[in-house]
XYZ file of C-alpha atoms in Angstrom:
677
model
C 201.849 10.582 -104.653
C 200.826 12.781 -107.525
C 197.309 11.404 -107.439
C 197.098 11.999 -103.689
C 198.168 15.612 -104.091
C 195.674 16.209 -106.840
C 192.911 14.737 -104.696
C 193.908 16.943 -101.797
C 193.748 19.967 -104.073
C 197.421 20.926 -103.597
C 199.546 21.992 -106.571
C 202.507 19.753 -107.332
C 205.844 21.240 -106.299
C 209.000 20.825 -108.312
C 212.488 20.368 -106.899
C 213.809 22.908 -109.403
C 211.417 25.511 -108.077
C 212.221 24.620 -104.475
C 215.968 24.942 -105.127
C 215.387 28.196 -106.958
C 213.255 29.571 -104.118
C 215.620 28.523 -101.336
C 218.842 29.665 -102.997
C 217.124 32.659 -104.596
C 215.941 33.903 -101.198
C 219.450 33.783 -99.792
C 220.957 35.443 -102.848
C 218.316 38.190 -102.888
C 218.777 38.813 -99.157
C 222.559 39.051 -99.611
C 222.124 41.333 -102.613
C 219.713 43.545 -100.698
C 222.039 43.756 -97.696
C 224.983 44.587 -99.965
C 222.852 47.121 -101.825
C 221.667 48.795 -98.620
C 225.179 48.909 -97.195
C 226.526 50.214 -100.505
C 223.804 52.845 -100.736
C 224.411 53.902 -97.131
C 228.149 54.215 -97.740
C 227.517 56.002 -101.010
C 225.059 58.345 -99.313
C 227.614 59.121 -96.612
C 230.402 59.635 -99.119
C 228.295 61.821 -101.399
C 226.864 63.824 -98.485
C 230.349 64.389 -97.115
C 231.665 65.314 -100.545
C 228.791 67.695 -101.266
C 229.108 69.271 -97.843
C 232.847 69.761 -98.345
C 232.231 71.169 -101.809
C 229.663 73.680 -100.555
C 231.869 74.618 -97.599
C 234.924 75.118 -99.812
C 233.002 77.194 -102.337
C 231.566 79.319 -99.548
C 235.020 79.783 -97.987
C 236.482 80.710 -101.356
C 233.742 83.295 -101.880
C 234.300 84.690 -98.380
C 238.056 84.874 -98.911
C 237.672 86.608 -102.230
C 235.100 89.043 -100.887
C 237.240 89.669 -97.788
C 240.280 90.333 -99.957
C 238.288 92.617 -102.237
C 236.685 94.697 -99.492
C 239.555 94.412 -97.022
C 241.861 96.125 -99.494
C 239.590 99.164 -99.640
C 239.244 99.240 -95.891
C 243.027 99.489 -95.680
C 243.022 102.349 -98.197
C 240.407 104.184 -96.102
C 242.606 103.722 -93.042
C 245.598 105.125 -94.991
C 243.536 108.150 -95.891
C 242.634 108.657 -92.218
C 246.313 108.765 -91.146
C 247.474 111.028 -93.968
C 249.199 114.091 -92.339
C 247.679 116.637 -94.701
C 244.185 115.295 -94.155
C 244.699 115.321 -90.407
C 245.945 118.876 -90.540
C 242.999 120.083 -92.637
C 240.508 118.386 -90.334
C 242.330 119.681 -87.259
C 242.468 123.280 -88.443
C 238.888 123.457 -89.702
C 236.658 124.655 -86.912
C 232.966 125.322 -86.650
C 231.765 127.783 -89.318
C 235.140 127.595 -91.142
C 235.309 127.045 -94.877
C 237.208 123.799 -95.370
C 238.072 124.693 -98.947
C 239.926 127.857 -97.746
C 242.479 125.807 -95.829
C 245.947 126.213 -97.322
C 246.535 122.423 -97.399
C 243.234 121.653 -99.100
C 244.783 121.664 -102.577
C 247.255 118.899 -101.748
C 244.513 116.931 -99.951
C 242.175 117.072 -102.949
C 245.010 116.057 -105.250
C 245.765 113.139 -102.980
C 242.109 112.088 -102.966
C 241.985 112.251 -106.774
C 245.115 110.176 -107.059
C 243.598 107.503 -104.873
C 240.581 107.296 -107.184
C 242.810 107.116 -110.235
C 244.565 104.054 -108.851
C 241.384 102.000 -109.385
C 238.862 104.026 -111.339
C 236.826 100.885 -112.145
C 235.899 100.337 -108.516
C 236.450 103.747 -106.902
C 233.766 106.332 -107.525
C 235.055 109.012 -105.150
C 237.206 109.477 -102.099
C 236.296 112.052 -99.459
C 236.835 113.490 -96.040
C 234.360 114.876 -93.497
C 235.153 117.322 -90.674
C 233.488 116.761 -87.324
C 233.614 120.356 -86.013
C 232.451 122.086 -89.196
C 230.071 119.220 -90.150
C 231.162 119.410 -93.769
C 232.124 116.860 -96.449
C 234.291 117.345 -99.511
C 234.969 114.802 -102.278
C 237.667 114.139 -104.830
C 235.314 115.058 -107.652
C 234.943 118.604 -106.256
C 231.650 118.148 -104.438
C 231.368 119.870 -101.066
C 228.334 119.652 -98.801
C 226.252 122.736 -98.117
C 225.539 124.412 -94.832
C 222.647 122.138 -93.787
C 224.612 118.924 -94.021
C 224.838 117.061 -90.642
C 227.693 114.616 -90.070
C 225.975 112.959 -87.105
C 223.115 111.746 -89.297
C 225.361 109.739 -91.628
C 225.162 105.895 -91.435
C 228.932 105.687 -91.015
C 229.032 108.161 -88.092
C 229.193 105.326 -85.445
C 232.723 104.516 -86.650
C 233.911 107.704 -84.907
C 232.426 106.564 -81.623
C 233.594 102.963 -82.103
C 237.028 104.037 -83.277
C 237.204 101.420 -86.068
C 236.861 101.206 -89.855
C 233.427 100.173 -91.130
C 231.743 99.253 -94.376
C 228.335 100.813 -94.842
C 225.212 99.075 -96.026
C 224.951 99.032 -99.838
C 223.066 101.855 -101.524
C 222.576 103.207 -105.046
C 224.691 106.179 -106.048
C 222.406 108.933 -107.404
C 224.945 110.216 -109.870
C 226.035 106.936 -111.472
C 223.085 104.689 -110.557
C 225.518 102.017 -109.367
C 225.247 99.947 -106.198
C 228.010 101.081 -103.886
C 229.255 100.856 -100.327
C 231.484 103.214 -98.414
C 234.658 102.237 -96.563
C 235.025 104.767 -93.757
C 237.863 105.157 -91.210
C 237.916 107.603 -88.263
C 240.600 110.282 -88.155
C 242.127 111.309 -84.794
C 244.479 114.053 -83.601
C 247.894 112.450 -83.269
C 248.752 114.630 -80.291
C 245.557 114.635 -78.258
C 243.774 111.587 -79.651
C 240.586 113.617 -80.187
C 238.307 112.694 -83.092
C 238.710 115.089 -86.017
C 236.440 113.509 -88.640
C 236.502 110.629 -91.110
C 238.072 109.638 -94.442
C 236.268 107.358 -96.811
C 235.930 105.753 -100.222
C 232.811 105.103 -102.270
C 233.320 101.647 -103.804
C 231.312 100.190 -106.670
C 230.080 96.621 -106.094
C 229.792 95.763 -109.788
C 233.077 93.908 -109.861
C 232.342 92.065 -106.609
C 228.982 90.990 -107.959
C 230.646 89.886 -111.169
C 233.120 87.822 -109.181
C 230.297 86.242 -107.123
C 228.396 85.367 -110.312
C 231.250 83.097 -111.411
C 230.698 80.799 -108.467
C 228.581 77.937 -109.828
C 227.474 75.092 -107.600
C 226.419 72.191 -109.768
C 223.884 73.056 -112.439
C 221.407 75.072 -110.371
C 223.297 76.091 -107.217
C 224.617 79.583 -106.583
C 226.163 82.000 -104.051
C 224.305 84.795 -102.239
C 226.112 87.722 -100.648
C 224.611 89.652 -97.730
C 225.898 92.734 -95.939
C 226.433 92.784 -92.196
C 222.919 94.218 -91.825
C 221.348 91.438 -93.908
C 220.933 93.366 -97.170
C 221.381 91.320 -100.327
C 224.428 92.520 -102.290
C 224.523 89.708 -104.822
C 221.813 87.321 -106.040
C 221.356 85.741 -109.488
C 217.981 87.445 -109.678
C 218.331 91.208 -110.024
C 214.996 91.903 -108.331
C 216.384 90.442 -105.113
C 219.216 93.015 -104.847
C 218.983 95.380 -101.859
C 216.226 93.320 -100.226
C 216.718 92.496 -96.589
C 216.904 88.874 -95.510
C 213.691 89.335 -93.500
C 211.879 90.107 -96.774
C 213.074 86.917 -98.456
C 211.107 83.617 -98.410
C 213.838 81.658 -96.699
C 213.781 79.247 -93.741
C 214.052 80.664 -90.236
C 217.118 78.567 -89.424
C 219.079 80.542 -92.040
C 217.884 83.855 -90.597
C 218.861 82.684 -87.114
C 222.332 81.651 -88.333
C 222.848 85.053 -90.016
C 221.646 86.970 -86.960
C 223.681 84.815 -84.585
C 226.844 85.125 -86.746
C 227.139 81.312 -86.863
C 228.862 79.381 -89.621
C 226.610 76.368 -90.270
C 225.812 73.713 -92.835
C 222.015 73.691 -93.167
C 219.107 72.186 -94.993
C 216.591 74.906 -95.695
C 214.013 76.160 -98.136
C 214.035 79.131 -100.505
C 210.731 79.869 -102.153
C 209.415 76.478 -100.993
C 212.291 74.539 -102.643
C 214.414 72.370 -100.352
C 218.154 73.054 -100.568
C 221.413 72.346 -98.807
C 223.903 75.147 -98.164
C 226.488 76.808 -95.934
C 226.077 80.074 -94.024
C 229.562 81.635 -93.605
C 230.543 84.994 -92.094
C 233.539 87.213 -92.863
C 235.031 88.254 -89.571
C 236.713 91.293 -91.120
C 233.821 92.887 -92.967
C 230.885 91.173 -91.223
C 229.427 90.245 -94.632
C 227.744 86.872 -95.066
C 227.990 84.317 -97.872
C 225.151 81.786 -98.220
C 225.595 78.931 -100.685
C 222.811 76.632 -101.825
C 222.287 73.537 -103.911
C 218.876 71.912 -104.581
C 218.280 68.639 -102.719
C 217.563 66.837 -105.986
C 220.934 67.919 -107.358
C 222.607 67.407 -104.001
C 221.675 63.707 -104.195
C 221.651 63.428 -108.001
C 224.783 61.312 -108.113
C 223.354 59.145 -105.349
C 220.135 58.679 -107.328
C 222.121 57.760 -110.450
C 224.267 55.373 -108.424
C 221.204 53.735 -106.808
C 219.516 53.348 -110.195
C 222.708 51.854 -111.671
C 223.083 49.471 -108.724
C 219.417 48.493 -109.012
C 219.853 47.650 -112.710
C 223.058 45.745 -111.983
C 221.391 43.865 -109.106
C 218.388 42.974 -111.268
C 220.635 41.723 -114.063
C 222.769 39.831 -111.544
C 219.741 38.222 -109.912
C 218.368 37.305 -113.352
C 221.674 35.660 -114.329
C 221.863 33.859 -110.983
C 218.284 32.620 -111.388
C 219.109 31.279 -114.861
C 222.239 29.588 -113.521
C 220.370 28.071 -110.562
C 217.566 26.884 -112.838
C 220.032 25.212 -115.237
C 221.921 23.532 -112.398
C 218.661 22.464 -110.719
C 217.291 21.067 -113.994
C 220.491 19.074 -114.575
C 220.349 17.844 -110.976
C 216.660 16.906 -111.006
C 216.648 15.172 -114.432
C 217.693 11.732 -113.013
C 215.299 12.306 -110.073
C 212.431 12.787 -112.549
C 213.434 9.569 -114.300
C 213.461 7.757 -110.948
C 210.051 9.249 -110.161
C 208.683 7.984 -113.491
C 210.047 4.503 -112.721
C 208.519 4.612 -109.230
C 205.136 5.582 -110.718
C 205.330 2.571 -113.107
C 206.110 0.311 -110.161
C 203.238 1.865 -108.192
C 200.947 1.100 -111.144
C 202.108 -2.564 -111.075
C 204.307 -2.407 -114.166
C 207.555 -4.246 -113.363
C 208.871 -4.165 -116.929
C 211.011 -1.055 -116.441
C 214.587 -0.094 -117.373
C 216.816 2.416 -115.609
C 219.689 4.203 -117.342
C 221.182 6.629 -114.813
C 224.853 7.434 -115.267
C 225.164 9.715 -112.228
C 227.973 8.853 -109.806
C 226.501 10.638 -106.806
C 223.766 9.686 -104.328
C 221.148 9.821 -107.099
C 223.119 7.166 -109.060
C 223.223 5.004 -105.953
C 219.478 5.448 -105.549
C 218.983 4.367 -109.203
C 221.074 1.223 -108.634
C 219.036 0.392 -105.515
C 215.755 0.816 -107.407
C 217.135 -1.403 -110.211
C 217.979 -4.158 -107.760
C 214.508 -3.747 -106.228
C 212.907 -4.177 -109.676
C 214.948 -7.347 -110.319
C 213.832 -8.771 -107.009
C 210.185 -7.837 -107.736
C 210.362 -9.697 -111.049
C 211.392 -12.802 -109.123
C 208.302 -12.342 -106.947
C 205.954 -12.417 -109.949
C 205.797 -16.251 -109.771
C 204.635 -16.017 -106.164
C 202.073 -13.399 -107.060
C 200.684 -15.517 -109.922
C 200.243 -18.571 -107.679
C 198.654 -16.401 -104.945
C 196.263 -15.001 -107.565
C 195.301 -18.569 -108.634
C 194.646 -19.517 -105.008
C 192.492 -16.439 -104.447
C 190.558 -17.234 -107.651
C 189.965 -20.786 -106.294
C 188.693 -19.247 -103.058
C 186.323 -17.121 -105.103
C 185.025 -20.240 -106.905
C 184.332 -22.003 -103.581
C 187.348 -24.311 -103.564
C 188.676 -23.908 -100.057
C 191.019 -26.913 -100.011
C 194.172 -25.670 -101.883
C 197.883 -26.522 -102.085
C 200.872 -24.164 -102.810
C 203.584 -25.632 -105.052
C 206.382 -23.002 -104.813
C 208.832 -22.464 -101.998
C 208.289 -18.862 -100.872
C 211.296 -16.820 -99.721
C 211.541 -13.854 -97.397
C 208.342 -12.168 -96.391
C 206.388 -14.265 -98.931
C 206.885 -17.287 -96.611
C 204.479 -15.541 -94.215
C 202.006 -15.101 -97.078
C 202.159 -18.834 -97.836
C 201.516 -19.761 -94.228
C 198.650 -17.257 -94.052
C 197.039 -18.684 -97.198
C 197.189 -22.263 -95.847
C 195.792 -21.089 -92.498
C 192.963 -19.305 -94.314
C 192.120 -22.501 -96.225
C 192.005 -24.621 -93.062
C 190.049 -22.007 -91.120
C 187.520 -21.443 -93.890
C 186.853 -25.208 -94.215
C 186.253 -25.464 -90.483
C 184.049 -22.366 -90.470
C 181.935 -23.584 -93.396
C 181.351 -26.938 -91.727
C 180.198 -25.184 -88.541
C 177.982 -22.818 -90.567
C 176.376 -25.814 -92.312
C 175.550 -27.449 -88.999
C 174.330 -24.179 -87.519
C 172.161 -23.501 -90.563
C 170.379 -26.837 -90.137
C 169.778 -26.094 -86.432
C 168.590 -22.555 -87.213
C 166.176 -23.834 -89.858
C 164.598 -26.329 -87.425
C 164.425 -23.764 -84.570
C 162.966 -21.115 -86.860
C 160.122 -23.427 -87.884
C 159.252 -24.189 -84.246
C 159.523 -20.469 -83.366
C 157.181 -19.580 -86.229
C 154.523 -22.024 -84.934
C 154.807 -20.758 -81.351
C 154.680 -17.159 -82.535
C 151.515 -17.859 -84.504
C 149.796 -19.347 -81.415
C 151.009 -16.382 -79.328
C 149.645 -13.947 -81.894
C 146.212 -15.614 -81.846
C 146.094 -15.534 -77.996
C 147.193 -11.883 -77.981
C 144.375 -11.051 -80.410
C 141.795 -12.657 -78.067
C 143.241 -10.745 -75.080
C 143.081 -7.495 -77.062
C 139.366 -8.008 -77.780
C 138.615 -8.730 -74.085
C 140.594 -5.692 -72.990
C 138.704 -3.501 -75.462
C 135.366 -4.682 -73.932
C 136.772 -3.954 -70.446
C 137.778 -0.463 -71.583
C 134.216 0.196 -72.841
C 132.746 -0.978 -69.482
C 135.152 1.205 -67.474
C 134.219 4.200 -69.631
C 130.493 3.660 -68.858
C 131.211 3.314 -65.093
C 133.347 6.429 -65.237
C 130.510 8.394 -66.858
C 128.031 7.223 -64.121
C 130.499 8.184 -61.395
C 130.913 11.590 -63.025
C 127.112 12.081 -63.006
C 126.927 11.035 -59.313
C 129.754 13.451 -58.579
C 127.877 16.285 -60.269
C 124.642 15.444 -58.260
C 126.573 15.331 -54.980
C 128.184 18.676 -55.772
C 124.733 20.164 -56.531
C 123.233 18.765 -53.237
C 126.179 20.111 -51.290
C 125.668 23.551 -52.803
C 121.864 23.440 -51.972
C 122.456 22.435 -48.322
C 125.003 25.191 -48.040
C 122.401 27.702 -49.212
C 119.750 26.261 -46.765
C 122.226 26.418 -43.913
C 122.992 30.014 -44.779
C 119.262 30.945 -44.849
C 118.551 29.248 -41.480
C 121.542 30.995 -39.955
C 120.123 34.278 -41.247
C 116.648 33.412 -39.733
C 118.319 32.535 -36.461
C 119.963 35.947 -36.458
C 116.578 37.601 -37.123
C 114.949 35.619 -34.303
C 117.705 36.745 -31.948
C 117.052 40.340 -32.936
C 113.279 39.800 -32.355
C 113.974 38.379 -28.870
C 116.058 41.393 -28.132
C 113.135 43.665 -29.295
C 110.660 41.766 -27.035
C 113.021 42.239 -24.122
C 113.230 45.915 -24.895
C 109.410 46.124 -25.015
C 109.207 44.356 -21.633
C 111.658 46.815 -20.126
C 109.752 49.741 -21.660
C 106.442 48.411 -20.250
C 107.979 48.225 -16.798
C 109.054 51.837 -17.205
C 105.483 52.787 -18.296
C 104.087 51.068 -15.141
C 106.408 53.220 -13.088
C 105.213 56.306 -14.905
C 101.558 55.309 -14.254
C 102.311 54.942 -10.570
C 103.784 58.420 -10.666
C 100.614 59.680 -12.415
C 98.440 58.041 -9.717
C 100.515 59.681 -7.042
C 100.154 63.019 -8.835
C 96.369 62.432 -9.109
C 96.164 61.680 -5.370
C 98.160 64.793 -4.576
C 96.054 66.806 -6.991
C 92.831 65.433 -5.380
C 94.212 66.286 -1.968
C 95.097 69.776 -3.122
C 91.613 70.143 -4.630
C 90.046 69.159 -1.289
C 92.213 71.622 0.594
C 91.317 74.316 -1.917
C 87.595 73.619 -1.445
C 87.971 73.920 2.308
C 89.855 77.182 1.974
C 87.276 78.459 -0.518
C 84.443 77.605 1.915
C 86.266 79.490 4.603
C 86.585 82.462 2.299
C 82.898 82.647 1.773
C 81.655 84.508 -1.195
C 85.106 85.538 -2.223
C 86.213 81.963 -2.581
C 83.324 80.605 -4.605
C 85.104 80.869 -7.953
C 88.179 79.298 -6.530
C 86.001 76.511 -5.074
C 84.621 75.761 -8.533
C 88.115 75.502 -9.930
C 89.185 73.276 -7.099
C 86.200 71.027 -7.728
C 87.083 70.710 -11.400
C 90.644 69.912 -10.550
C 89.438 67.235 -8.188
C 87.297 65.686 -10.926
C 90.222 65.816 -13.313
C 92.469 64.157 -10.797
C 89.884 61.412 -10.272
C 89.572 60.761 -13.999
C 93.364 60.695 -14.340
C 93.515 58.125 -11.587
C 90.892 56.002 -13.308
C 92.719 56.271 -16.647
C 95.974 55.341 -15.015
C 94.370 52.272 -13.419
C 92.850 51.244 -16.727
C 96.251 51.740 -18.479
C 97.940 49.660 -15.816
C 95.447 46.865 -16.370
C 95.989 47.010 -20.160
C 99.767 47.052 -19.727
C 99.438 44.120 -17.365
C 97.531 42.189 -20.047
C 100.180 43.231 -22.619
C 102.964 42.062 -20.307
C 101.289 38.671 -19.999
C 100.974 38.396 -23.790
C 104.560 39.558 -24.241
C 105.645 36.924 -21.749
C 103.793 34.263 -23.718
C 105.284 35.546 -27.036
C 108.732 35.565 -25.503
C 108.274 31.972 -24.339
C 107.109 30.953 -27.808
C 110.059 32.863 -29.392
C 112.434 31.040 -27.067
C 110.988 27.724 -28.213
C 111.267 28.805 -31.880
C 114.848 29.976 -31.288
C 115.735 26.618 -29.724
C 114.104 24.791 -32.658
C 116.019 26.948 -35.161
C 119.299 26.194 -33.422
C 118.556 22.459 -33.544
C 117.563 22.831 -37.240
C 120.808 24.653 -38.026
C 122.842 21.932 -36.319
C 120.918 19.197 -38.192
C 121.372 20.977 -41.544
C 125.111 21.464 -40.768
C 125.493 17.737 -40.104
C 123.579 16.914 -43.305
C 125.763 19.375 -45.252
C 128.941 17.781 -43.830
C 127.703 14.304 -44.799
C 126.786 15.483 -48.323
C 130.219 17.162 -48.671
C 131.957 13.959 -47.579
C 129.817 12.045 -50.070
C 130.832 14.515 -52.851
C 134.503 14.148 -51.915
C 134.190 10.347 -51.935
C 132.488 10.464 -55.319
C 135.279 12.797 -56.623
C 137.932 10.380 -55.338
C 136.062 7.494 -57.003
C 135.957 9.489 -60.276
C 139.729 10.068 -60.150
C 140.305 6.393 -59.341
C 138.104 5.433 -62.293
C 140.198 7.732 -64.547
C 143.373 6.010 -63.353
C 141.759 2.593 -63.807
C 140.679 3.566 -67.315
C 144.225 4.817 -68.128
C 145.704 1.554 -66.788
C 143.235 -0.514 -68.821
C 144.036 1.541 -71.957
C 147.773 1.052 -71.336
C 147.146 -2.712 -70.879
C 145.145 -2.644 -74.101
C 147.998 -0.884 -75.915
C 150.550 -3.360 -74.544
C 148.314 -6.255 -75.549
C 148.019 -4.795 -79.047
C 151.797 -4.281 -79.167
C 152.336 -7.844 -77.996
C 149.928 -9.078 -80.639
C 151.751 -7.100 -83.333
C 155.122 -8.278 -82.000
C 153.893 -11.876 -82.003
C 152.743 -11.512 -85.586
C 156.052 -9.858 -86.529
C 157.945 -12.612 -84.698
C 155.961 -15.228 -86.582
C 156.767 -13.533 -89.901
C 160.430 -13.152 -88.925
C 160.632 -16.757 -87.879
C 159.268 -17.844 -91.223
C 161.737 -15.549 -93.001
C 164.561 -16.909 -90.789
C 163.616 -20.461 -91.697
C 163.697 -19.602 -95.397
C 167.064 -17.776 -95.000
C 168.465 -20.799 -93.137
C 167.534 -22.947 -96.118
C 169.260 -20.479 -98.476
C 172.343 -20.380 -96.215
C 172.514 -24.138 -96.191
C 172.339 -24.186 -99.979
C 175.166 -21.592 -100.213
C 177.399 -23.537 -97.828
C 176.895 -26.669 -99.870
C 178.459 -24.880 -102.861
C 181.879 -24.805 -101.149
C 184.155 -27.748 -101.876
C 185.348 -28.890 -98.472
C 186.893 -32.195 -99.696
């Protein structure tokens, strides 16, 4: 098996590795599932814990801020309901001096006492009259004539009828960040607004309190006013900035503007954080807590890293344990494999010492029994080897001495059958070899005669091929001559047809001349008639001239000349008629001769056409004969090739027959080496 795997190019697998892979996969999968579930639960627990922590810290900051600022709001409300303050504000009218009021001394004393109760946080306490638009403080400050109460940021509390906390601002006198708690003051009888009472409160203590809120290592609390102004931030340069000026995520701004308490993930300055936005319903101030994401999940990261280390160590220990158990389990299997390889190599001298009490021990016992039985079969194998050696030496008649058991009984029977069959086969081969030797000799002689006859036929066929080639060349020459004659007769026929056309045109010209001559005769007759008329007129003129006497002599001379001219014209016309008559006779003779020539040309054209047709048929016959000669030549060449092939085959057959005869002799000698007795 090992050799087969190496030949196939596959690496040998080990049971230990297979066990390790199979069990290791399951263990790793279980570990991963447990790890993922544990991490998920841990993430949920840590997220819940962190969220609760941030929420509680934010609530604590809100409660403390609400308690701090709520207390001062209550004090402002107490100031607003003080009877002396109400009376001063009620009695002070427009353009009145508030300091001249008889109750102003007790009011200022009361305001000073309020400040003295908490000088660390109270800067001043004060009242402002609505009618006189004047403000006076516990420290003795009173506004001047141009001061306008309606332009103060806390003025809306009069219209709203409730206590408010102003946006933070820096006090010019002390330089501290303060807010004002302002409560409206009303006439107890009429309910009309009289003015306000307020306190200027320092935020130093509140900021100090907020600074003690630490969230983890890097988390902190931010405090915003109701208008979004930063009251507290660990960075001093952020104080008094509005939330819109801060690089913070929009979801936080939306939560602040919408007065929603939310747990959010957001960014400050590009750093991701978790935090809680929480509002104080009393003051309207907002507390925003934050904790960096890295610190938010720091415990989770530490836990995951710890679990990863523990899982790696656990997997390593499990792998070592599996490998040890697999090695202990596969040790007897390796020993059995070694024994099996020895048996496969033919070595039966093996010993097994397997003390296992499981299935592997049973397998070892079975292999041991198999080895014992194989040792018993060695005697059979030795005798079979001797018999096979005798077969190799040519001794086919053998006997087996041992009694074979089991499957070896079939081997014994097969060996005896082989001996009997081989003896019979060798006897038949010996007889066949003798017959083959005799037949091969006769075949060699016949093949030699056949080869000689085929050679003679090949020579005769070659002479026939040469003769057919000569005939073919003569036929080709005849074909060329016939083609040339056919072309010449075609040209002659064409020329005679052209002459015939010319003769036809000449006959037509003669006919035209005849018709023209007839017309000329008519014209001459007309001239004769004119001459007769002219002669008659001349005679009449002479008579009239004679009648005229002397006066008509000149006219008589003219008439006489005209008469002579008419006579000469008549003579000329007669002479022309005679000449035309002679010409007509000659034309008639020429026309008759032309008709004869035309008839002869037509007969010549027909004769040449028949000769041309016969020559063309002769050329076609010669062409057909040339093609037939080519086919005859090809057939003779093919016969020549076949004759040559037959001659070569006969020679090859003769050589093969001789070789067969010699091989039959060798075969007979080999068969005689076997001992068939």
